[in-house]
Coordinates of C-alpha atoms in Angstrom, one line a residue:
M477 CA 11.3 -34.0 17.2
K478 CA 11.5 -32.1 13.9
Q479 CA 14.7 -30.2 13.3
L480 CA 13.9 -28.3 10.1
F481 CA 10.2 -27.9 9.6
G482 CA 8.0 -25.6 11.6
T483 CA 4.3 -24.9 11.3
D484 CA 4.7 -23.6 7.7
G485 CA 7.7 -25.4 6.1
V486 CA 11.4 -24.5 6.8
R487 CA 12.0 -20.9 7.6
G488 CA 14.8 -18.6 8.9
V489 CA 17.3 -15.9 8.0
A490 CA 18.5 -16.5 4.4
N491 CA 22.0 -17.9 4.2
V492 CA 22.0 -18.8 7.9
Y493 CA 21.1 -22.4 9.0
P494 CA 18.7 -23.9 8.1
M495 CA 18.0 -21.5 5.2
T496 CA 21.3 -22.3 3.5
T497 CA 22.0 -23.5 -0.1
E498 CA 23.4 -26.7 1.4
I499 CA 20.1 -27.5 3.2
A500 CA 18.1 -26.3 0.2
M501 CA 20.0 -28.8 -2.0
Q502 CA 19.4 -31.6 0.5
L503 CA 15.7 -30.7 0.7
G504 CA 15.6 -30.9 -3.1
R505 CA 17.2 -34.3 -3.1
A506 CA 14.9 -35.6 -0.4
I507 CA 11.7 -34.3 -2.1
A508 CA 12.9 -35.8 -5.4
F509 CA 13.7 -39.2 -3.7
I510 CA 10.1 -39.4 -2.3
V511 CA 8.6 -38.3 -5.6
K512 CA 10.6 -40.9 -7.6
N513 CA 10.3 -43.8 -5.2
R514 CA 6.9 -43.4 -3.7
V515 CA 4.9 -41.5 -6.3
R516 CA 6.7 -42.9 -9.3
G517 CA 6.8 -39.4 -10.6
N518 CA 9.4 -37.3 -12.4
T519 CA 8.4 -33.6 -12.2
I520 CA 8.5 -30.9 -9.4
V521 CA 7.4 -27.3 -9.8
I522 CA 9.4 -24.5 -8.1
G523 CA 8.1 -21.0 -7.5
K524 CA 9.1 -18.1 -5.3
D525 CA 8.3 -14.6 -4.1
T526 CA 10.4 -11.5 -4.8
R527 CA 13.1 -11.8 -2.2
L528 CA 16.7 -11.4 -3.2
S529 CA 17.7 -14.7 -1.6
G530 CA 15.1 -16.5 -3.8
Y531 CA 17.6 -16.8 -6.6
M532 CA 20.2 -18.8 -4.7
L533 CA 17.7 -21.0 -3.0
E534 CA 15.9 -21.7 -6.3
N535 CA 19.1 -22.8 -7.9
A536 CA 20.1 -25.0 -5.0
L537 CA 16.7 -26.7 -4.8
A538 CA 16.7 -27.3 -8.6
A539 CA 20.2 -28.7 -8.5
G540 CA 19.3 -31.1 -5.7
I541 CA 16.1 -32.3 -7.5
C542 CA 17.9 -32.8 -10.8
S543 CA 20.8 -34.6 -9.1
M544 CA 18.2 -37.3 -8.1
G545 CA 17.0 -37.8 -11.7
V546 CA 13.8 -35.7 -11.4
N547 CA 12.8 -32.8 -13.6
V548 CA 12.2 -29.2 -12.5
Q549 CA 9.7 -26.7 -13.9
L550 CA 10.5 -23.2 -12.8
V551 CA 7.6 -20.6 -12.6
G552 CA 9.5 -17.7 -11.1
P553 CA 7.7 -15.2 -8.8
L554 CA 4.1 -16.4 -8.3
P555 CA 1.8 -16.4 -5.2
T556 CA 1.9 -19.5 -3.0
P557 CA -1.7 -20.4 -4.0
G558 CA -0.7 -19.9 -7.7
I559 CA 2.1 -22.5 -7.3
A560 CA -0.4 -24.9 -5.7
F561 CA -2.7 -24.4 -8.7
I562 CA 0.1 -24.9 -11.2
T563 CA 1.2 -28.0 -9.4
T564 CA -2.2 -29.6 -9.9
S565 CA -3.0 -28.2 -13.3
M566 CA 0.3 -29.2 -14.8
R567 CA -0.1 -32.6 -13.1
A568 CA 3.3 -32.3 -11.4
D569 CA 4.3 -34.6 -8.7
A570 CA 5.1 -31.9 -6.1
G571 CA 5.3 -28.2 -5.8
V572 CA 7.9 -26.1 -3.8
V573 CA 7.4 -22.5 -2.7
I574 CA 10.4 -20.4 -1.8
S575 CA 8.9 -17.7 0.5
A576 CA 8.9 -16.5 4.1
S577 CA 5.3 -15.1 3.5
H578 CA 4.8 -12.0 5.7
N579 CA 8.4 -12.0 7.2
P580 CA 10.9 -9.3 6.3
F581 CA 13.1 -9.7 3.2
Q582 CA 16.2 -11.1 5.0
D583 CA 14.2 -14.2 5.9
N584 CA 13.2 -16.9 3.5
G585 CA 11.4 -20.3 3.7
I586 CA 10.7 -23.4 1.8
K587 CA 7.3 -25.1 1.8
I588 CA 6.1 -28.1 -0.1
F589 CA 2.9 -29.1 -1.8
S590 CA 1.9 -32.7 -2.7
A591 CA 0.6 -33.5 -6.2
D592 CA -2.9 -32.7 -5.0
G593 CA -1.9 -29.1 -4.1
F594 CA -2.1 -29.6 -0.3
K595 CA 0.7 -29.0 2.1
L596 CA 2.6 -32.1 3.2
P597 CA 1.4 -33.8 6.4
D598 CA 3.7 -33.9 9.4
E599 CA 4.8 -37.5 8.8
V600 CA 6.1 -36.8 5.3
E601 CA 8.0 -33.8 6.6
A602 CA 9.5 -36.1 9.2
D603 CA 10.5 -38.6 6.5
I604 CA 12.2 -35.8 4.5
E605 CA 14.2 -34.8 7.6
D606 CA 15.2 -38.5 8.2
L607 CA 16.4 -38.7 4.6
I608 CA 18.6 -35.6 5.0
F609 CA 20.1 -36.4 8.4
S610 CA 20.5 -40.2 8.1
Q611 CA 22.6 -39.9 4.9
K612 CA 20.3 -42.5 3.2
M613 CA 20.6 -40.7 -0.1
A614 CA 24.4 -40.1 -0.1
A615 CA 25.1 -43.0 -2.5
L616 CA 22.3 -42.3 -4.8
R617 CA 23.8 -40.5 -7.8
P618 CA 22.1 -40.9 -11.2
V619 CA 24.6 -40.3 -14.0
A620 CA 24.7 -39.5 -17.7
E621 CA 21.2 -39.2 -19.2
E622 CA 19.5 -40.2 -15.9
V623 CA 20.0 -36.8 -14.3
G624 CA 17.0 -34.4 -14.3
R625 CA 16.4 -31.4 -16.5
A626 CA 15.2 -27.9 -15.6
S627 CA 12.8 -25.9 -17.8
R628 CA 10.7 -22.7 -17.3
I629 CA 6.9 -22.4 -17.5
D630 CA 6.6 -19.0 -19.2
D631 CA 2.8 -18.7 -19.0
A632 CA 2.3 -19.7 -15.4
A633 CA 1.0 -16.3 -14.3
G634 CA -1.4 -16.2 -17.2
R635 CA -2.8 -19.6 -16.4
Y636 CA -3.3 -18.6 -12.8
I637 CA -5.0 -15.3 -13.7
V638 CA -7.5 -17.1 -15.9
A639 CA -8.2 -19.6 -13.1
L640 CA -8.8 -16.8 -10.6
K641 CA -11.2 -14.9 -13.0
N642 CA -13.2 -18.2 -13.4
T643 CA -14.0 -18.2 -9.7
F644 CA -15.9 -14.8 -10.2
P645 CA -19.5 -15.0 -11.3
K646 CA -19.5 -14.8 -15.1
D647 CA -22.4 -12.2 -15.2
Y648 CA -20.6 -9.9 -12.8
V649 CA -18.2 -7.1 -13.6
L650 CA -16.2 -4.6 -11.4
D651 CA -16.9 -1.6 -13.6
D652 CA -18.3 0.4 -10.7
F653 CA -15.4 -0.3 -8.3
H654 CA -12.3 1.8 -7.6
I655 CA -10.0 -0.5 -5.8
V656 CA -6.8 0.4 -3.9
L657 CA -4.6 -2.7 -4.2
D658 CA -1.5 -3.2 -2.0
C659 CA 0.7 -6.2 -3.2
A660 CA 3.4 -5.8 -0.5
H661 CA 6.1 -5.7 -3.2
G662 CA 5.6 -9.4 -3.2
A663 CA 4.6 -12.3 -5.3
T664 CA 1.2 -10.9 -6.4
Y665 CA 2.6 -7.8 -8.0
K666 CA 2.0 -9.0 -11.6
V667 CA -1.0 -11.2 -11.1
A668 CA -3.4 -9.4 -8.8
P669 CA -3.5 -6.0 -10.7
H670 CA -4.4 -7.8 -13.9
V671 CA -7.2 -9.9 -12.3
F672 CA -9.1 -6.9 -11.0
A673 CA -8.4 -4.6 -14.0
E674 CA -9.5 -7.3 -16.5
L675 CA -12.8 -7.6 -14.6
G676 CA -13.3 -3.9 -15.2
A677 CA -12.2 -2.3 -11.9
R678 CA -10.3 0.9 -11.7
V679 CA -7.2 -0.2 -9.8
T680 CA -4.8 2.1 -7.9
C681 CA -1.7 0.0 -7.1
I682 CA 0.7 0.4 -4.2
G683 CA 3.4 -2.1 -3.2
C684 CA 3.8 -3.2 -6.8
E685 CA 7.5 -2.4 -7.4
P686 CA 9.6 -5.1 -5.8
D687 CA 13.4 -4.7 -5.7
G688 CA 14.3 -7.8 -3.8
T689 CA 14.6 -6.0 -0.4
N690 CA 11.3 -4.2 0.1
I691 CA 8.8 -7.1 0.4
N692 CA 6.4 -6.5 3.3
A693 CA 8.3 -3.3 4.2
G694 CA 5.7 -0.9 5.6
C695 CA 3.1 -2.2 3.3
G696 CA 0.7 -5.1 2.5
A697 CA -1.4 -7.1 4.9
L698 CA 0.9 -6.4 7.8
H699 CA 0.5 -2.6 7.4
P700 CA -3.0 -2.1 6.1
E701 CA -3.1 1.4 7.4
V702 CA -1.2 2.5 4.3
M703 CA -3.9 1.1 2.0
A704 CA -6.6 2.6 4.2
A705 CA -5.1 6.0 4.1
R706 CA -5.0 5.8 0.3
V707 CA -8.6 4.7 0.1
Q708 CA -9.7 7.8 2.2
Q709 CA -7.5 10.1 0.1
L710 CA -8.9 8.9 -3.2
G711 CA -12.5 8.2 -2.1
A712 CA -12.1 4.6 -3.4
D713 CA -14.7 1.9 -2.8
I714 CA -12.5 -0.7 -1.1
G715 CA -8.9 -1.4 -0.2
L716 CA -7.2 -4.8 -0.6
A717 CA -3.9 -5.6 1.1
L718 CA -2.1 -8.9 0.3
D719 CA 1.0 -10.2 2.0
G720 CA 4.4 -11.2 0.5
D721 CA 3.4 -14.6 -0.9
G722 CA -0.3 -13.7 -1.6
D723 CA -2.0 -16.2 0.7
R724 CA -3.4 -13.5 3.1
L725 CA -6.0 -10.7 2.6
I726 CA -6.8 -7.8 4.9
V727 CA -9.2 -5.2 3.5
C728 CA -10.6 -1.8 4.4
D729 CA -14.1 -0.4 3.7
E730 CA -15.0 2.8 1.8
H731 CA -14.3 4.9 5.0
G732 CA -10.8 3.4 5.5
A733 CA -11.9 1.2 8.5
I734 CA -9.8 -2.0 8.6
V735 CA -11.7 -5.3 8.1
D736 CA -9.8 -8.3 9.3
G737 CA -10.0 -12.0 8.4
D738 CA -12.7 -12.7 11.1
H739 CA -15.1 -10.2 9.6
I740 CA -14.4 -11.4 6.1
M741 CA -15.1 -14.9 7.2
A742 CA -18.4 -13.8 8.8
I743 CA -19.5 -12.1 5.6
C744 CA -18.6 -15.0 3.4
A745 CA -20.0 -17.7 5.7
S746 CA -23.3 -15.8 5.9
E747 CA -23.6 -15.7 2.1
L748 CA -22.6 -19.4 1.8
L749 CA -25.2 -20.3 4.4
H750 CA -27.8 -18.2 2.6
R751 CA -27.1 -20.0 -0.6
R752 CA -26.9 -23.4 1.1
K753 CA -23.3 -23.8 0.0
L754 CA -21.6 -23.9 3.4
K755 CA -21.0 -27.6 4.0
K756 CA -22.4 -28.9 7.3
K757 CA -23.2 -25.2 8.1
T758 CA -19.8 -25.0 9.6
L759 CA -16.9 -22.5 9.5
V760 CA -13.4 -23.6 10.5
A761 CA -11.3 -21.0 12.3
T762 CA -8.4 -21.1 14.8
V763 CA -8.1 -20.4 18.4
M764 CA -7.1 -16.8 17.6
S765 CA -10.4 -15.9 16.0
N766 CA -12.6 -13.5 18.0
M767 CA -15.4 -14.8 20.2
G768 CA -17.7 -12.4 18.2
L769 CA -17.2 -14.5 15.1
E770 CA -18.4 -17.6 17.0
Q771 CA -21.4 -15.8 18.3
A772 CA -22.2 -14.5 14.8
M773 CA -22.1 -18.0 13.3
V774 CA -24.6 -19.2 15.9
A775 CA -26.9 -16.3 15.3
M776 CA -26.8 -17.2 11.5
G777 CA -27.8 -20.8 12.3
G778 CA -24.4 -22.2 11.7
Q779 CA -21.5 -23.2 13.9
M780 CA -17.7 -22.6 14.2
V781 CA -15.0 -25.2 15.0
R782 CA -11.5 -24.2 16.1
T783 CA -8.1 -25.6 15.3
Q784 CA -4.6 -24.7 16.4
V785 CA -3.0 -21.7 14.8
G786 CA -1.9 -22.2 11.2
D787 CA -3.7 -22.4 7.9
R788 CA -2.4 -25.9 7.4
Y789 CA -4.4 -27.1 10.4
V790 CA -7.5 -25.3 9.2
V791 CA -7.2 -27.1 5.9
E792 CA -6.5 -30.5 7.6
A793 CA -9.7 -30.1 9.7
M794 CA -11.7 -29.1 6.6
R795 CA -10.5 -32.1 4.6
A796 CA -10.9 -34.6 7.5
R797 CA -14.5 -33.5 8.4
G798 CA -15.9 -32.5 5.0
Y799 CA -16.0 -28.7 5.4
N800 CA -15.4 -26.3 2.6
F801 CA -14.7 -22.8 4.1
G802 CA -12.4 -21.6 6.8
G803 CA -9.5 -19.3 7.7
E804 CA -7.7 -17.2 10.1
Q805 CA -8.1 -13.8 11.7
S806 CA -4.7 -12.9 10.0
G807 CA -6.3 -13.1 6.6
H808 CA -5.7 -16.7 5.4
L809 CA -9.0 -17.5 3.8
V810 CA -9.5 -21.0 2.3
F811 CA -12.3 -21.7 -0.2
L812 CA -11.8 -25.4 -0.8
D813 CA -14.3 -25.3 -3.6
Y814 CA -11.8 -23.3 -5.6
N815 CA -8.2 -23.9 -4.3
T816 CA -6.3 -26.0 -1.9
T817 CA -4.8 -23.3 0.2
G818 CA -5.3 -19.7 1.4
D819 CA -5.6 -17.3 -1.5
G820 CA -5.8 -13.6 -0.9
T821 CA -6.8 -12.6 -4.5
L822 CA -9.4 -15.3 -4.7
A823 CA -10.9 -14.3 -1.3
A824 CA -11.1 -10.7 -2.5
L825 CA -13.0 -11.8 -5.6
Q826 CA -15.5 -13.7 -3.4
L827 CA -16.0 -10.7 -1.2
L828 CA -16.5 -8.3 -4.1
A829 CA -19.1 -10.7 -5.6
I830 CA -21.0 -10.5 -2.3
M831 CA -20.9 -6.7 -2.4
I832 CA -22.4 -6.8 -5.9
R833 CA -25.0 -9.4 -5.0
K834 CA -26.1 -7.6 -1.9
R835 CA -25.7 -4.2 -3.4
K836 CA -24.2 -3.0 -0.1
P837 CA -20.9 -1.3 0.7
L838 CA -18.4 -3.2 2.8
S839 CA -19.1 -1.0 5.9
E840 CA -22.6 -2.4 6.0
L841 CA -21.6 -6.0 5.4
A842 CA -18.9 -5.9 8.1
A843 CA -21.5 -5.0 10.8
I844 CA -22.5 -8.7 10.7
M845 CA -20.3 -9.4 13.7
T846 CA -19.4 -7.5 16.9
T847 CA -15.8 -7.7 17.9
F848 CA -14.9 -8.4 21.5
P849 CA -11.8 -6.5 22.7
Q850 CA -8.7 -8.6 22.1
I851 CA -5.2 -7.9 23.2
L852 CA -2.2 -9.6 21.5
E853 CA 1.3 -9.1 22.8
N854 CA 4.5 -10.8 21.5
V855 CA 7.5 -11.4 23.7
R856 CA 10.8 -12.1 22.0
M857 CA 13.0 -14.5 23.9
A858 CA 16.7 -15.2 23.8
V859 CA 16.0 -18.8 22.9
R860 CA 12.9 -20.8 22.2
I861 CA 11.1 -22.2 25.3
A862 CA 7.7 -23.6 26.0
P863 CA 5.5 -21.3 28.1
E864 CA 4.9 -24.0 30.7
Q865 CA 8.6 -24.2 31.4
I866 CA 9.0 -20.5 32.3
P867 CA 9.3 -20.1 36.1
G868 CA 6.2 -18.7 37.7
F869 CA 4.3 -18.5 34.4
P870 CA 1.8 -21.4 34.8
E871 CA 0.8 -20.1 38.2
A872 CA 0.3 -16.5 36.9
L873 CA -1.8 -17.9 34.0
R874 CA -4.1 -19.9 36.3
A875 CA -4.6 -16.9 38.5
C876 CA -5.6 -14.7 35.5
E877 CA -7.9 -17.3 34.1
Q878 CA -9.7 -17.7 37.5
R879 CA -10.2 -13.9 37.7
L880 CA -11.6 -13.8 34.1
G881 CA -13.9 -16.7 34.4
S882 CA -16.5 -17.1 31.7
R883 CA -16.2 -13.4 30.7
G884 CA -13.3 -14.1 28.3
R885 CA -10.4 -16.3 27.5
I886 CA -6.6 -16.3 27.4
L887 CA -4.4 -18.0 24.8
V888 CA -0.6 -18.4 25.2
R889 CA 1.4 -20.1 22.5
P890 CA 5.0 -20.1 21.2
S891 CA 5.6 -19.0 17.6
G892 CA 6.3 -21.8 15.2
T893 CA 8.8 -19.8 13.2
E894 CA 10.7 -17.6 15.6
P895 CA 11.7 -17.4 19.4
V896 CA 8.6 -15.5 20.3
I897 CA 5.8 -16.2 22.8
R898 CA 2.4 -14.8 21.9
V899 CA -0.1 -13.8 24.7
M900 CA -3.7 -13.1 23.7
T901 CA -6.4 -12.0 26.1
E902 CA -10.0 -11.5 25.1
G903 CA -13.1 -10.4 27.0
E904 CA -15.8 -7.8 27.6
D905 CA -13.6 -5.4 29.6
E906 CA -10.7 -4.1 27.5
A907 CA -8.9 -2.5 30.5
E908 CA -9.1 -5.8 32.4
I909 CA -7.8 -8.0 29.6
A910 CA -5.0 -5.5 28.7
A911 CA -3.8 -5.5 32.3
M912 CA -3.8 -9.3 32.3
A913 CA -1.8 -9.4 29.0
H914 CA 0.8 -7.0 30.5
E915 CA 1.0 -9.0 33.7
L916 CA 1.7 -12.3 31.9
C917 CA 4.2 -10.7 29.5
D918 CA 6.1 -9.2 32.4
V919 CA 6.5 -12.7 33.9
I920 CA 7.9 -13.9 30.7
R921 CA 10.3 -11.0 30.3
R922 CA 11.6 -11.3 33.9
A923 CA 12.3 -15.0 33.4
D924 CA 14.2 -14.2 30.1
R925 CA 16.5 -11.9 32.0
I926 CA 17.5 -14.5 34.6

């Protein structure tokens, strides 16, 4: 049973266990131990988003890594996919991201990439925890010239900007586009505006003034209505909203209508199918994606396979089965032909290229799939508990599933990062599935008060 790692690294309130400097230093030591003894490497990249707590965790991680005789390369604020890119392009032996992604600023997290730019598998995360809690590293203390050194990569953002622009067709420009870009006061605030402006777009930026405490606060992919309102106000062509660490994208069309990850996947998968570039004619999505996306893929002559929630599981399925495109409704979009993880800026470039190639506005392209009504409710618990352990809940769930039959589906899952149970109902009749969601959530709330 893992004690530190959740579905996306280690995450929690900064300066509260497990997101303390003590644990960060031990994580640094454990990662360095694995790099030095298994990979025979000597360099680890560390990047972060714009949270205030990033400074203390960055220093603690670097100290832990250097104390094991491994060198550190610091890149400062850079999107998570940018750190994956720098890790591989600099031929580092691992990459570490200090970020809590879409969470509020008081939270923070630590996630790790292997030398190949992919997130660590579960078994390696378990090995890291074993190294920390077993005290196997306690006596390992390189001294004198054997300790590691820390240096800074000053041009990391520039390298990543060039890499992103190289994914855009070389004969295309964005001269005709007015883009509203919301960077969530996060890690993309320097990179993304330059990418779109250098390709010729007129860019109106919001969420590009981080102060350490405003990341994701009423902006970005979690609050796309802000971007949508600005698009309507300015008469812009498209709105792009990224999250705090830049691995998610939510967009809006020229009328301000929100276009989520499912619709973006449908648009991109259709184009890839048309160009015979969608491997095995298959899109990889999660159990949260709308049934309408699945129906759209079948109508296109392709298919969709589902994984459990989490972009890491989407990527694992893609790598294991030889697929090249997948993502999540929440806006994680993974183009394995270009990068190893979800990348909001890269996904936006691919979408814009399709708009140019098709000569159609986003509103027309988004009509490729019909969305089934979907209700998602989150119930916060006093402590983490599995849904099947809640008194009366399994029986209530079975009863709802029997009433719904083949006209829809119900998904219940605990959050991997916080004491929350998520209840999702989907079907043809919105009133019916809303009533079922409320019914199931009420059972959970009653049990939490006992």
